[in-house]
Short mmCIF file of N, CA and C in Angstrom, two decimals:
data_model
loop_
_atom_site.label_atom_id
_atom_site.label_comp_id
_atom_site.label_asym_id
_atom_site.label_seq_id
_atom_site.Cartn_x
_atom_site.Cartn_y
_atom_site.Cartn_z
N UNK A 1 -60.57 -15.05 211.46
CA UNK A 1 -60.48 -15.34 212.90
C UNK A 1 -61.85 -15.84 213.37
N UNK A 2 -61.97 -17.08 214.34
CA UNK A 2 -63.20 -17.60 214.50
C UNK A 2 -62.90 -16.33 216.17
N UNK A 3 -63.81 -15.72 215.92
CA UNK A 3 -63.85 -14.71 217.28
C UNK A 3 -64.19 -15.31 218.30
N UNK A 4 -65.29 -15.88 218.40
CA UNK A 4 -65.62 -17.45 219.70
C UNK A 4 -64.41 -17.76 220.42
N UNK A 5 -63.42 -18.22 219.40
CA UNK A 5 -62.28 -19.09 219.96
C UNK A 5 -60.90 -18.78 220.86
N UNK A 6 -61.66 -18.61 222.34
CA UNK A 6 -60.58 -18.15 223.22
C UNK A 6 -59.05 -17.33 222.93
N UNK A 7 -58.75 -18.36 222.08
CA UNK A 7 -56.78 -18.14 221.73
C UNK A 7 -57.23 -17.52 220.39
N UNK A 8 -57.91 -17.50 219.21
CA UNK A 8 -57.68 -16.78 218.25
C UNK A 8 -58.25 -15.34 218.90
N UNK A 9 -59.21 -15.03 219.37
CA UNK A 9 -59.56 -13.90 219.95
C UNK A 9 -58.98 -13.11 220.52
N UNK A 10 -58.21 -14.08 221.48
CA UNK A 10 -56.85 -13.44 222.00
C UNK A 10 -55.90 -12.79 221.17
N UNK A 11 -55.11 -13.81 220.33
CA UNK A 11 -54.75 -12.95 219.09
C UNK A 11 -55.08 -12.04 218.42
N UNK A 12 -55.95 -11.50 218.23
CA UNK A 12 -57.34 -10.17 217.56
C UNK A 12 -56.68 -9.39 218.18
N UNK A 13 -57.24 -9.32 220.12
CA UNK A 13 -56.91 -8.23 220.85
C UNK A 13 -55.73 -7.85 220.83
N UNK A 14 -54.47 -8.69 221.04
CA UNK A 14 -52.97 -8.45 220.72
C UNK A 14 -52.71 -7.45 220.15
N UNK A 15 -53.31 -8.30 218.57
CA UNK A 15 -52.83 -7.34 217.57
C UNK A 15 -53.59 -6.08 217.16
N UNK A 16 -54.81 -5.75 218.12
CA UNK A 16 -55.51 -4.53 217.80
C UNK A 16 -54.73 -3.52 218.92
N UNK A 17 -54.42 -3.91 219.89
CA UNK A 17 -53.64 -3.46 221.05
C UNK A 17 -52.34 -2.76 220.40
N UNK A 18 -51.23 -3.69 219.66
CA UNK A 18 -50.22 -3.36 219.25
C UNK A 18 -50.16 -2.19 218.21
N UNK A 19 -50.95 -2.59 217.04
CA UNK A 19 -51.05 -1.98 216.21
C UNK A 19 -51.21 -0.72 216.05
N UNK A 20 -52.71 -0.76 216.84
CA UNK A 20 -53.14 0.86 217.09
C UNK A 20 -52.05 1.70 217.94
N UNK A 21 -51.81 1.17 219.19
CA UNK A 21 -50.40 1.82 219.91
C UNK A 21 -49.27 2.38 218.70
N UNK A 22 -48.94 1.81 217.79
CA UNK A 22 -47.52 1.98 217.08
C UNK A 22 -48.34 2.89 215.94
N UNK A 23 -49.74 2.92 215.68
CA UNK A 23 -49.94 4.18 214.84
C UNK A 23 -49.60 5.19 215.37
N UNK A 24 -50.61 5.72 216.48
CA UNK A 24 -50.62 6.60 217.00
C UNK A 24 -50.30 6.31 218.99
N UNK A 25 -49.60 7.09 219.57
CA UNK A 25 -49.52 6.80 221.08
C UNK A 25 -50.56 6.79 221.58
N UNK A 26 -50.42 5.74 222.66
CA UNK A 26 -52.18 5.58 223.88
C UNK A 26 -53.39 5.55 222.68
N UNK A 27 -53.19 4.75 221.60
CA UNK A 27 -54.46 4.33 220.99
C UNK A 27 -54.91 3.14 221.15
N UNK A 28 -55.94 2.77 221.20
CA UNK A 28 -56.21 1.76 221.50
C UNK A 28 -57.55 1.31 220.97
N UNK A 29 -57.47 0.53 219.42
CA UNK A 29 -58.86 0.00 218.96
C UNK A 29 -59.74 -1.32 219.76
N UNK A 30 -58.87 -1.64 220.00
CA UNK A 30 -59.69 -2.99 220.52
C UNK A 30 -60.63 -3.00 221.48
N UNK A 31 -61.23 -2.01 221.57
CA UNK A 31 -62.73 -2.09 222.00
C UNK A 31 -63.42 -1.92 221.23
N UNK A 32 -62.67 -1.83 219.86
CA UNK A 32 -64.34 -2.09 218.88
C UNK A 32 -64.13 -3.64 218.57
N UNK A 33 -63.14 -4.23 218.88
CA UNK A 33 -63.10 -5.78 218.58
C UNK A 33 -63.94 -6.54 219.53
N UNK A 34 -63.81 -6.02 221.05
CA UNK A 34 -64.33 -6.38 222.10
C UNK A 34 -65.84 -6.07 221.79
N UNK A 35 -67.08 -5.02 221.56
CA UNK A 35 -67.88 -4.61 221.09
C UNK A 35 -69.03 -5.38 220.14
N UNK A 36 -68.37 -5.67 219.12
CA UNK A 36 -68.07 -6.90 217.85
C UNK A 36 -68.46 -8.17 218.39
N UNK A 37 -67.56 -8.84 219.22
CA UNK A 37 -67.77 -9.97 219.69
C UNK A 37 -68.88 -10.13 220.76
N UNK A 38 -68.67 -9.07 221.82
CA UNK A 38 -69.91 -8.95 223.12
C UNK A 38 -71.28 -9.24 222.28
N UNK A 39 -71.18 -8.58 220.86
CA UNK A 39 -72.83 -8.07 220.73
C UNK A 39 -73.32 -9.14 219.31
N UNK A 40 -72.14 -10.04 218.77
CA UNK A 40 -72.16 -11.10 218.13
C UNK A 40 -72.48 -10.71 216.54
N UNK A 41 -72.03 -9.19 216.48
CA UNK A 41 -72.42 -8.45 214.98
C UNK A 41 -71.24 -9.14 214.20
N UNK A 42 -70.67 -9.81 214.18
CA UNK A 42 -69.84 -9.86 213.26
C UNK A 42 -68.05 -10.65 214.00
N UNK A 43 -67.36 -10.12 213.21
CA UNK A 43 -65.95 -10.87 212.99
C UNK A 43 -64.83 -10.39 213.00
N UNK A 44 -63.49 -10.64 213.37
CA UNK A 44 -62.33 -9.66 213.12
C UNK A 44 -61.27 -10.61 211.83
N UNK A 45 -60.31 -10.01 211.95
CA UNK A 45 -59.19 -10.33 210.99
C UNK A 45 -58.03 -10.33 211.22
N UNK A 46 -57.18 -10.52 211.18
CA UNK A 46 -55.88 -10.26 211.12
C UNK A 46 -55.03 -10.30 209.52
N UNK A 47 -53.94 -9.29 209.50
CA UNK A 47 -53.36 -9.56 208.10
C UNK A 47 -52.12 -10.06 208.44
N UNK A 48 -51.06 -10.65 207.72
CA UNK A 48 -49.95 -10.73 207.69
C UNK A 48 -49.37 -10.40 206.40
N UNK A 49 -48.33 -10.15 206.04
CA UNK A 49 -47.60 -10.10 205.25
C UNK A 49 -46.24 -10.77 205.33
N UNK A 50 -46.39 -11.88 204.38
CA UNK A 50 -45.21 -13.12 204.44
C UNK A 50 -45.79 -13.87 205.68
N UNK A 51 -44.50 -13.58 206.95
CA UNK A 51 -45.07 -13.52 208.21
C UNK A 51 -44.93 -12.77 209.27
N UNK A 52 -45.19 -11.72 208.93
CA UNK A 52 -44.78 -10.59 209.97
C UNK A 52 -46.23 -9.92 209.65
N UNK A 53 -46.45 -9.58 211.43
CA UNK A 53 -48.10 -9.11 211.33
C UNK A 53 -48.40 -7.68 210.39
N UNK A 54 -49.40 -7.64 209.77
CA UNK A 54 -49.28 -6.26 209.09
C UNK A 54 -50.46 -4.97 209.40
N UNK A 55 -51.60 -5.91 209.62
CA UNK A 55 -52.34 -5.23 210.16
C UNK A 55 -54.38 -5.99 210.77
N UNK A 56 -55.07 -5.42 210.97
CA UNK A 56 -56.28 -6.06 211.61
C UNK A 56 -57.13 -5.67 211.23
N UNK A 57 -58.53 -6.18 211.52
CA UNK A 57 -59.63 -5.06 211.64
C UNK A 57 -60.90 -5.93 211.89
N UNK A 58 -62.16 -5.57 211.15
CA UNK A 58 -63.60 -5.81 212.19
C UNK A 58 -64.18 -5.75 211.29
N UNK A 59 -64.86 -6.94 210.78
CA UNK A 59 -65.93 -6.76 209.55
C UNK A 59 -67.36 -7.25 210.76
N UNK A 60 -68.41 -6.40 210.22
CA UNK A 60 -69.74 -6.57 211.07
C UNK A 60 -70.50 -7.06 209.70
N UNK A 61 -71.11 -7.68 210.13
CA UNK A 61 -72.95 -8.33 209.78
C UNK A 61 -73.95 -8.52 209.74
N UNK A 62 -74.11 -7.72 211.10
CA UNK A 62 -75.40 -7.07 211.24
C UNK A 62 -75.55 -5.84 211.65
N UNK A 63 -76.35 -5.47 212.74
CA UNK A 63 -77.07 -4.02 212.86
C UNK A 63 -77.63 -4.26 214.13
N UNK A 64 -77.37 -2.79 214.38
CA UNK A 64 -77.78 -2.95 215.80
C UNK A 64 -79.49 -3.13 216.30
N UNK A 65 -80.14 -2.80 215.24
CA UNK A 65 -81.63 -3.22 215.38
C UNK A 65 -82.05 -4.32 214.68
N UNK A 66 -81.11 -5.43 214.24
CA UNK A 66 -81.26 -6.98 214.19
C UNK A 66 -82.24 -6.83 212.96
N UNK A 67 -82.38 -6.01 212.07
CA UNK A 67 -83.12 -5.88 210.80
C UNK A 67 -82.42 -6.66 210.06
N UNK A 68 -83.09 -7.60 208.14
CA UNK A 68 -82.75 -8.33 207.72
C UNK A 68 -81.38 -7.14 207.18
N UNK A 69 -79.85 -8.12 206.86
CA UNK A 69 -79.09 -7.40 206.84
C UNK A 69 -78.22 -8.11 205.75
N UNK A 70 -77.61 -7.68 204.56
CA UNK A 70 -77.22 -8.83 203.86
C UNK A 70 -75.79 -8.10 202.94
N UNK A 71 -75.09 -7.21 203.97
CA UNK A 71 -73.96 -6.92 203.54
C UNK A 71 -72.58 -7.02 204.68
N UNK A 72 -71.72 -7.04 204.31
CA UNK A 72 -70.63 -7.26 205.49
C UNK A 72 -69.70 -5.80 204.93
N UNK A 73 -69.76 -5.62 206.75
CA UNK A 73 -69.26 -3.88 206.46
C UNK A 73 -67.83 -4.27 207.30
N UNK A 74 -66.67 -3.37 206.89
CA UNK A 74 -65.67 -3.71 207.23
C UNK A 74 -65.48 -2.14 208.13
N UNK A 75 -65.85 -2.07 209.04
CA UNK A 75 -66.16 -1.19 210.15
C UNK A 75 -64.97 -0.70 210.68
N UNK A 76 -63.72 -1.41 210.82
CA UNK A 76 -62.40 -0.80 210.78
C UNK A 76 -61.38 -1.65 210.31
N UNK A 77 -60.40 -0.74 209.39
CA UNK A 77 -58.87 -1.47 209.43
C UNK A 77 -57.82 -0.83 209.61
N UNK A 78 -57.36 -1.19 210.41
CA UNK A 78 -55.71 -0.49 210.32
C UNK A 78 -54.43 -1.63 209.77
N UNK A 79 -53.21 -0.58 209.39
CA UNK A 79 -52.64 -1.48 208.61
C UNK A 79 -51.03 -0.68 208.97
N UNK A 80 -50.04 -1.29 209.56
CA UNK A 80 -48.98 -0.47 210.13
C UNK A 80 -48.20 -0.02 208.43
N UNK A 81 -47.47 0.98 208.90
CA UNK A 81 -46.18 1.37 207.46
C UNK A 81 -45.83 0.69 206.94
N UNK A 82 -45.37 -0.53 207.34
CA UNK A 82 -44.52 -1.11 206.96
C UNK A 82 -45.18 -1.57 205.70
N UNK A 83 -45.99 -1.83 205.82
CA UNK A 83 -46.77 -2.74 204.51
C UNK A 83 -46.34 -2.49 203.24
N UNK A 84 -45.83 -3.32 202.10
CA UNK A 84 -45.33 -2.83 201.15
C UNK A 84 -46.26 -2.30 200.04
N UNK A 85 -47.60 -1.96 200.23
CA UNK A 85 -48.44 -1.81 199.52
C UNK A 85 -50.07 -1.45 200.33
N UNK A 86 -50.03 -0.68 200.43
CA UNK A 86 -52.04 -0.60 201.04
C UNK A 86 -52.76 -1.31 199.85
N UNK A 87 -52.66 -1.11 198.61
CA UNK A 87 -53.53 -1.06 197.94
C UNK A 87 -53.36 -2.79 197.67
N UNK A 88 -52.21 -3.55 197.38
CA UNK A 88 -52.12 -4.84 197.29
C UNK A 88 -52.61 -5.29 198.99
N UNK A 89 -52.81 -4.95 199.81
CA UNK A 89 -52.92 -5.70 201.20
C UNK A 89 -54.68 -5.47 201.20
N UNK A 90 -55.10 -4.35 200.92
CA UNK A 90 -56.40 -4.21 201.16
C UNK A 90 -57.03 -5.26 199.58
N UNK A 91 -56.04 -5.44 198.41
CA UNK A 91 -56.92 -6.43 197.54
C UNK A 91 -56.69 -8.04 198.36
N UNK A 92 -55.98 -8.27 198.64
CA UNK A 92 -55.69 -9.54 199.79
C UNK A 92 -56.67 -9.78 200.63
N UNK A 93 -57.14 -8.53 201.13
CA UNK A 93 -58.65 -8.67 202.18
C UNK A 93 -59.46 -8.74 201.75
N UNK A 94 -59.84 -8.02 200.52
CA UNK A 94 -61.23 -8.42 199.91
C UNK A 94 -61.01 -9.33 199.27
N UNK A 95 -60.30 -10.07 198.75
CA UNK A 95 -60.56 -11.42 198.26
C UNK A 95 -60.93 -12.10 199.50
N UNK A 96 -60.99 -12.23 200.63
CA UNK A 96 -60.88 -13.17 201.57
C UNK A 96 -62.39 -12.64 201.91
N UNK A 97 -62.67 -11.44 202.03
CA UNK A 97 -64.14 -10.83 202.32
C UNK A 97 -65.01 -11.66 201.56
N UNK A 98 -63.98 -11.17 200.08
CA UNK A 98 -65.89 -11.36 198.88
C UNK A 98 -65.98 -13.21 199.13
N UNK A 99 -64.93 -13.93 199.63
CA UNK A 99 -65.31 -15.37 200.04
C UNK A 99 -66.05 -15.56 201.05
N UNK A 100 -66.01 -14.93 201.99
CA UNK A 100 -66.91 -15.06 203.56
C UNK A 100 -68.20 -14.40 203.06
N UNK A 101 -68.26 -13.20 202.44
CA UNK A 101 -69.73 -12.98 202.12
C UNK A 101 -70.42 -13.78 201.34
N UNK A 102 -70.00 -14.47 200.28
CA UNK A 102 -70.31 -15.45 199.45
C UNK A 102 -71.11 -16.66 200.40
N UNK A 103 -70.12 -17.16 201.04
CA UNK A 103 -70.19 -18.39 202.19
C UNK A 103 -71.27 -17.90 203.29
N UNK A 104 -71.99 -16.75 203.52
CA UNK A 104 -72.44 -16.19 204.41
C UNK A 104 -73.73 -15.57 203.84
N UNK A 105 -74.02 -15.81 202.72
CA UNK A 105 -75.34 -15.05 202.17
C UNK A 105 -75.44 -13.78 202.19
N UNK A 106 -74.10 -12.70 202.00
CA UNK A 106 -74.25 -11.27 201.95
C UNK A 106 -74.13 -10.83 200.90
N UNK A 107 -74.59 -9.91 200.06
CA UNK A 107 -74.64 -9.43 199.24
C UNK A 107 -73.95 -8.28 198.35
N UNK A 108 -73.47 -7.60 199.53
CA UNK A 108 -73.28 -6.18 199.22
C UNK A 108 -71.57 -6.58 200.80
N UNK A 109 -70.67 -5.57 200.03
CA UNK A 109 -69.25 -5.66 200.91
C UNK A 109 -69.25 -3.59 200.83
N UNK A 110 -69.04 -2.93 202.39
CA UNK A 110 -68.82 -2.01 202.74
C UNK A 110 -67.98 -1.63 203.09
N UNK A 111 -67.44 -0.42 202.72
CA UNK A 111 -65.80 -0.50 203.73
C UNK A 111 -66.23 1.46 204.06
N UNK A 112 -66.11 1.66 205.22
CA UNK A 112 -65.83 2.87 205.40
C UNK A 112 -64.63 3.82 205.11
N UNK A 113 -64.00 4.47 203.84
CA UNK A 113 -62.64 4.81 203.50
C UNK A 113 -62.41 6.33 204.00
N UNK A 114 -62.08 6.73 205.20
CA UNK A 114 -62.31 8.17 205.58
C UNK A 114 -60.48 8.28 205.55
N UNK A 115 -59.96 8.55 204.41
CA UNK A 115 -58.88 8.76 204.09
C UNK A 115 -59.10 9.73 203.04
N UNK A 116 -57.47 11.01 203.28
CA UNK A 116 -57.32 11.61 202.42
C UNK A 116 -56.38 10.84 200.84
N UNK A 117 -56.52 9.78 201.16
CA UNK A 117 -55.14 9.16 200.09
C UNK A 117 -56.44 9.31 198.95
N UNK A 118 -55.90 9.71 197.71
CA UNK A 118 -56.85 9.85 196.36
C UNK A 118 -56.58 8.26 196.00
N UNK A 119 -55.17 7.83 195.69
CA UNK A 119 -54.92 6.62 195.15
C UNK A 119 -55.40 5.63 195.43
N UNK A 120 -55.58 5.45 196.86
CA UNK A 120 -56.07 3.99 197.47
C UNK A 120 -58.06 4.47 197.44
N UNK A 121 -58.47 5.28 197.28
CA UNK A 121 -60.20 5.83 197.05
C UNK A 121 -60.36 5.37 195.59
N UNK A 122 -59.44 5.73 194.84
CA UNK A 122 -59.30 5.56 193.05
C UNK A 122 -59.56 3.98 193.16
N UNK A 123 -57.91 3.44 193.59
CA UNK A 123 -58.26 1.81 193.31
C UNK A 123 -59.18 1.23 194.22
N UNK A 124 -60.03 1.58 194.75
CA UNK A 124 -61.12 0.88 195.38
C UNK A 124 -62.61 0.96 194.36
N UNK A 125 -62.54 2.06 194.20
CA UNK A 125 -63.72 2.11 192.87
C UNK A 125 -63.02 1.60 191.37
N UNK A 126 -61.83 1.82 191.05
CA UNK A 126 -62.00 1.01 189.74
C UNK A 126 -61.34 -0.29 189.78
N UNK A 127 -60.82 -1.02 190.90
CA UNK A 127 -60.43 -2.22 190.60
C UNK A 127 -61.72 -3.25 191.90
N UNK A 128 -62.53 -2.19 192.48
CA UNK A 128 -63.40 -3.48 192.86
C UNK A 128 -65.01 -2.94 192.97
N UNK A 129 -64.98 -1.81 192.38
CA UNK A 129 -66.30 -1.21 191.82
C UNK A 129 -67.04 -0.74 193.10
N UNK A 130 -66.32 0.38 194.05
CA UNK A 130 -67.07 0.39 195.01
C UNK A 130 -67.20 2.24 194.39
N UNK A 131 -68.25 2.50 195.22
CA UNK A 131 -68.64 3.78 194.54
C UNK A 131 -68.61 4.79 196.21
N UNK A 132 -68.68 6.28 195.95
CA UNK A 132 -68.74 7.08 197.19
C UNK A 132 -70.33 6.77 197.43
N UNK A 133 -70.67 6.70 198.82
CA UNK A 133 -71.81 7.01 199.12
C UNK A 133 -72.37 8.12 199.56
N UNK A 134 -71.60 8.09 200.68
CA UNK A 134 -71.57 9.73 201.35
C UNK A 134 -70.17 10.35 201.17
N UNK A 135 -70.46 11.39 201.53
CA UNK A 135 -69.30 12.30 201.80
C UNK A 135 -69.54 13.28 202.84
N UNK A 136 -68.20 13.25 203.83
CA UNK A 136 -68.69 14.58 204.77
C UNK A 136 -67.25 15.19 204.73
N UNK A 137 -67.09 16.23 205.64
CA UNK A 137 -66.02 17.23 205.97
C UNK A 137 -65.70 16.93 207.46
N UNK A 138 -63.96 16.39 207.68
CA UNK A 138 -63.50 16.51 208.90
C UNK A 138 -63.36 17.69 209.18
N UNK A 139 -63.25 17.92 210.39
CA UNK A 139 -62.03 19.45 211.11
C UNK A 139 -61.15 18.65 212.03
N UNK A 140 -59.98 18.91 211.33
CA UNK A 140 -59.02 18.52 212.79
C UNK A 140 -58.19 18.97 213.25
N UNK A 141 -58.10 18.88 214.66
CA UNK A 141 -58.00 20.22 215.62
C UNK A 141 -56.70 19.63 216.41
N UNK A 142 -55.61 19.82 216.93
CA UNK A 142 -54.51 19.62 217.38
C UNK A 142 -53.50 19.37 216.32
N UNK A 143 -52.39 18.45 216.96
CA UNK A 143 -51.12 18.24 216.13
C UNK A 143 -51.03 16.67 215.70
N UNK A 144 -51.77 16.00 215.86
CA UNK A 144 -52.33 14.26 215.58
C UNK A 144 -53.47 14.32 214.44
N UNK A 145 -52.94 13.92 213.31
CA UNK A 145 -53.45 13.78 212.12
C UNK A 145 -54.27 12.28 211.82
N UNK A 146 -54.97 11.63 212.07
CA UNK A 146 -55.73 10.41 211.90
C UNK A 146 -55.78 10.00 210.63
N UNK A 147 -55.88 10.83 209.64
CA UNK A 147 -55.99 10.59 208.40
C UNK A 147 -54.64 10.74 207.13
N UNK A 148 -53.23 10.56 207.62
CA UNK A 148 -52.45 10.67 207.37
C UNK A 148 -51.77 9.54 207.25
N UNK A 149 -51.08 8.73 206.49
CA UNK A 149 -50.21 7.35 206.41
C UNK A 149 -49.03 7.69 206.70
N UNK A 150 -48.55 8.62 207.46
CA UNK A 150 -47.31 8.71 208.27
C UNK A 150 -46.93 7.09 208.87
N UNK A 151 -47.96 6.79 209.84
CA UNK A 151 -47.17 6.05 210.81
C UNK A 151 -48.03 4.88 210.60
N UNK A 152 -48.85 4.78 209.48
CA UNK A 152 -49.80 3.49 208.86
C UNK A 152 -51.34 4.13 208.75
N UNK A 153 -52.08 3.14 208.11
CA UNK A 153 -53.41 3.79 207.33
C UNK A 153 -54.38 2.70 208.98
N UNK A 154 -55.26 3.48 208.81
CA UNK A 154 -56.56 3.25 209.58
C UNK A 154 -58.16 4.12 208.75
N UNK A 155 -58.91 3.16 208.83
CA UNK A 155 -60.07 3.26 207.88
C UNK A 155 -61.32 2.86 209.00
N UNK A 156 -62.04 3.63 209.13
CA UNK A 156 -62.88 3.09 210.03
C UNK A 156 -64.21 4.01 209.74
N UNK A 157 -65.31 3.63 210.65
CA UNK A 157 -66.62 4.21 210.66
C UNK A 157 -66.71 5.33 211.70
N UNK A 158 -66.74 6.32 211.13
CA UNK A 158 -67.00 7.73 212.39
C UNK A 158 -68.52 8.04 212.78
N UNK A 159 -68.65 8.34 213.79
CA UNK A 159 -70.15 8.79 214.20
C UNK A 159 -70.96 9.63 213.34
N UNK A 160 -71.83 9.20 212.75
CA UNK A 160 -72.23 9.85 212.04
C UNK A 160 -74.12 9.96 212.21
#
């Protein structure tokens, strides 16, 4: 998505609007898309599958203290149920990543994976060699599970 571009941007928000809503009720990501674009760190996405939307997200490029920066971090994705595959949809994105970083002089591709799924953590380190960096411990407190592929996967960067 060229984020600049009025009508594709538009499209971004849509589908960050929709998406997040149908994960979870009254969610709403697209203020980190809005965020992204205001502050010119970076880029969004959209996925499809065939042609039916499947899911979005926000790769950044820089840093908020404008230091030399030479990796593209994929800061959030969500991806609805339907998808017939996380693990084939998220290799679909990084092929399209490791091309824009290529084309873009980055070096290094980040993805924040704060999921309990073992399988989709597994095939991320052995089919595209990404390794744990950190590790921390959620607590989560009510009856809304974030980290659950019930109602679709979301991967994003938590305050840390």
């Amino acid at each position: 998505i060229d984020i600049e571009n009025p009508n594709q941007y538009k499209r971004l928000i849509d589908a960050a609007k929709g998406i997040s809503e149908s994960l979870y009720k009254n969610l709403d990501m697209s203020p980190e898309v809005e965020a992204v674009k205001n502050s010119h760190m970076g880029t969004g996405f959209i996925i499809y599958e065939k042609s039916d939307l499947a899911g979005f997200g926000v790769l950044r490029n820089k840093t908020v203290f404008e230091e030399n920066y030479s990796c593209a971090h994929i800061r959030l994705l969500c991806l609805k149920s339907t998808v017939s595959s996380y693990e084939k949809a998220i290799d679909a994105l990084l092929n399209n990543i490791y091309s824009y970083a290529a084309s873009n002089g980055l070096n290094e591709i980040f993805i924040d994976v704060n999921t309990v799924d073992y399988n989709l953590c597994s095939h991320l380190m052995k089919n595209h060699g990404f390794a744990v960096d950190r590790s921390s411990l959620t607590l989560i407190m009510g009856d809304e599970n974030f980290y659950s592929k019930k109602n679709g996967l979301i991967m994003f960067r938590t305050v840390s």
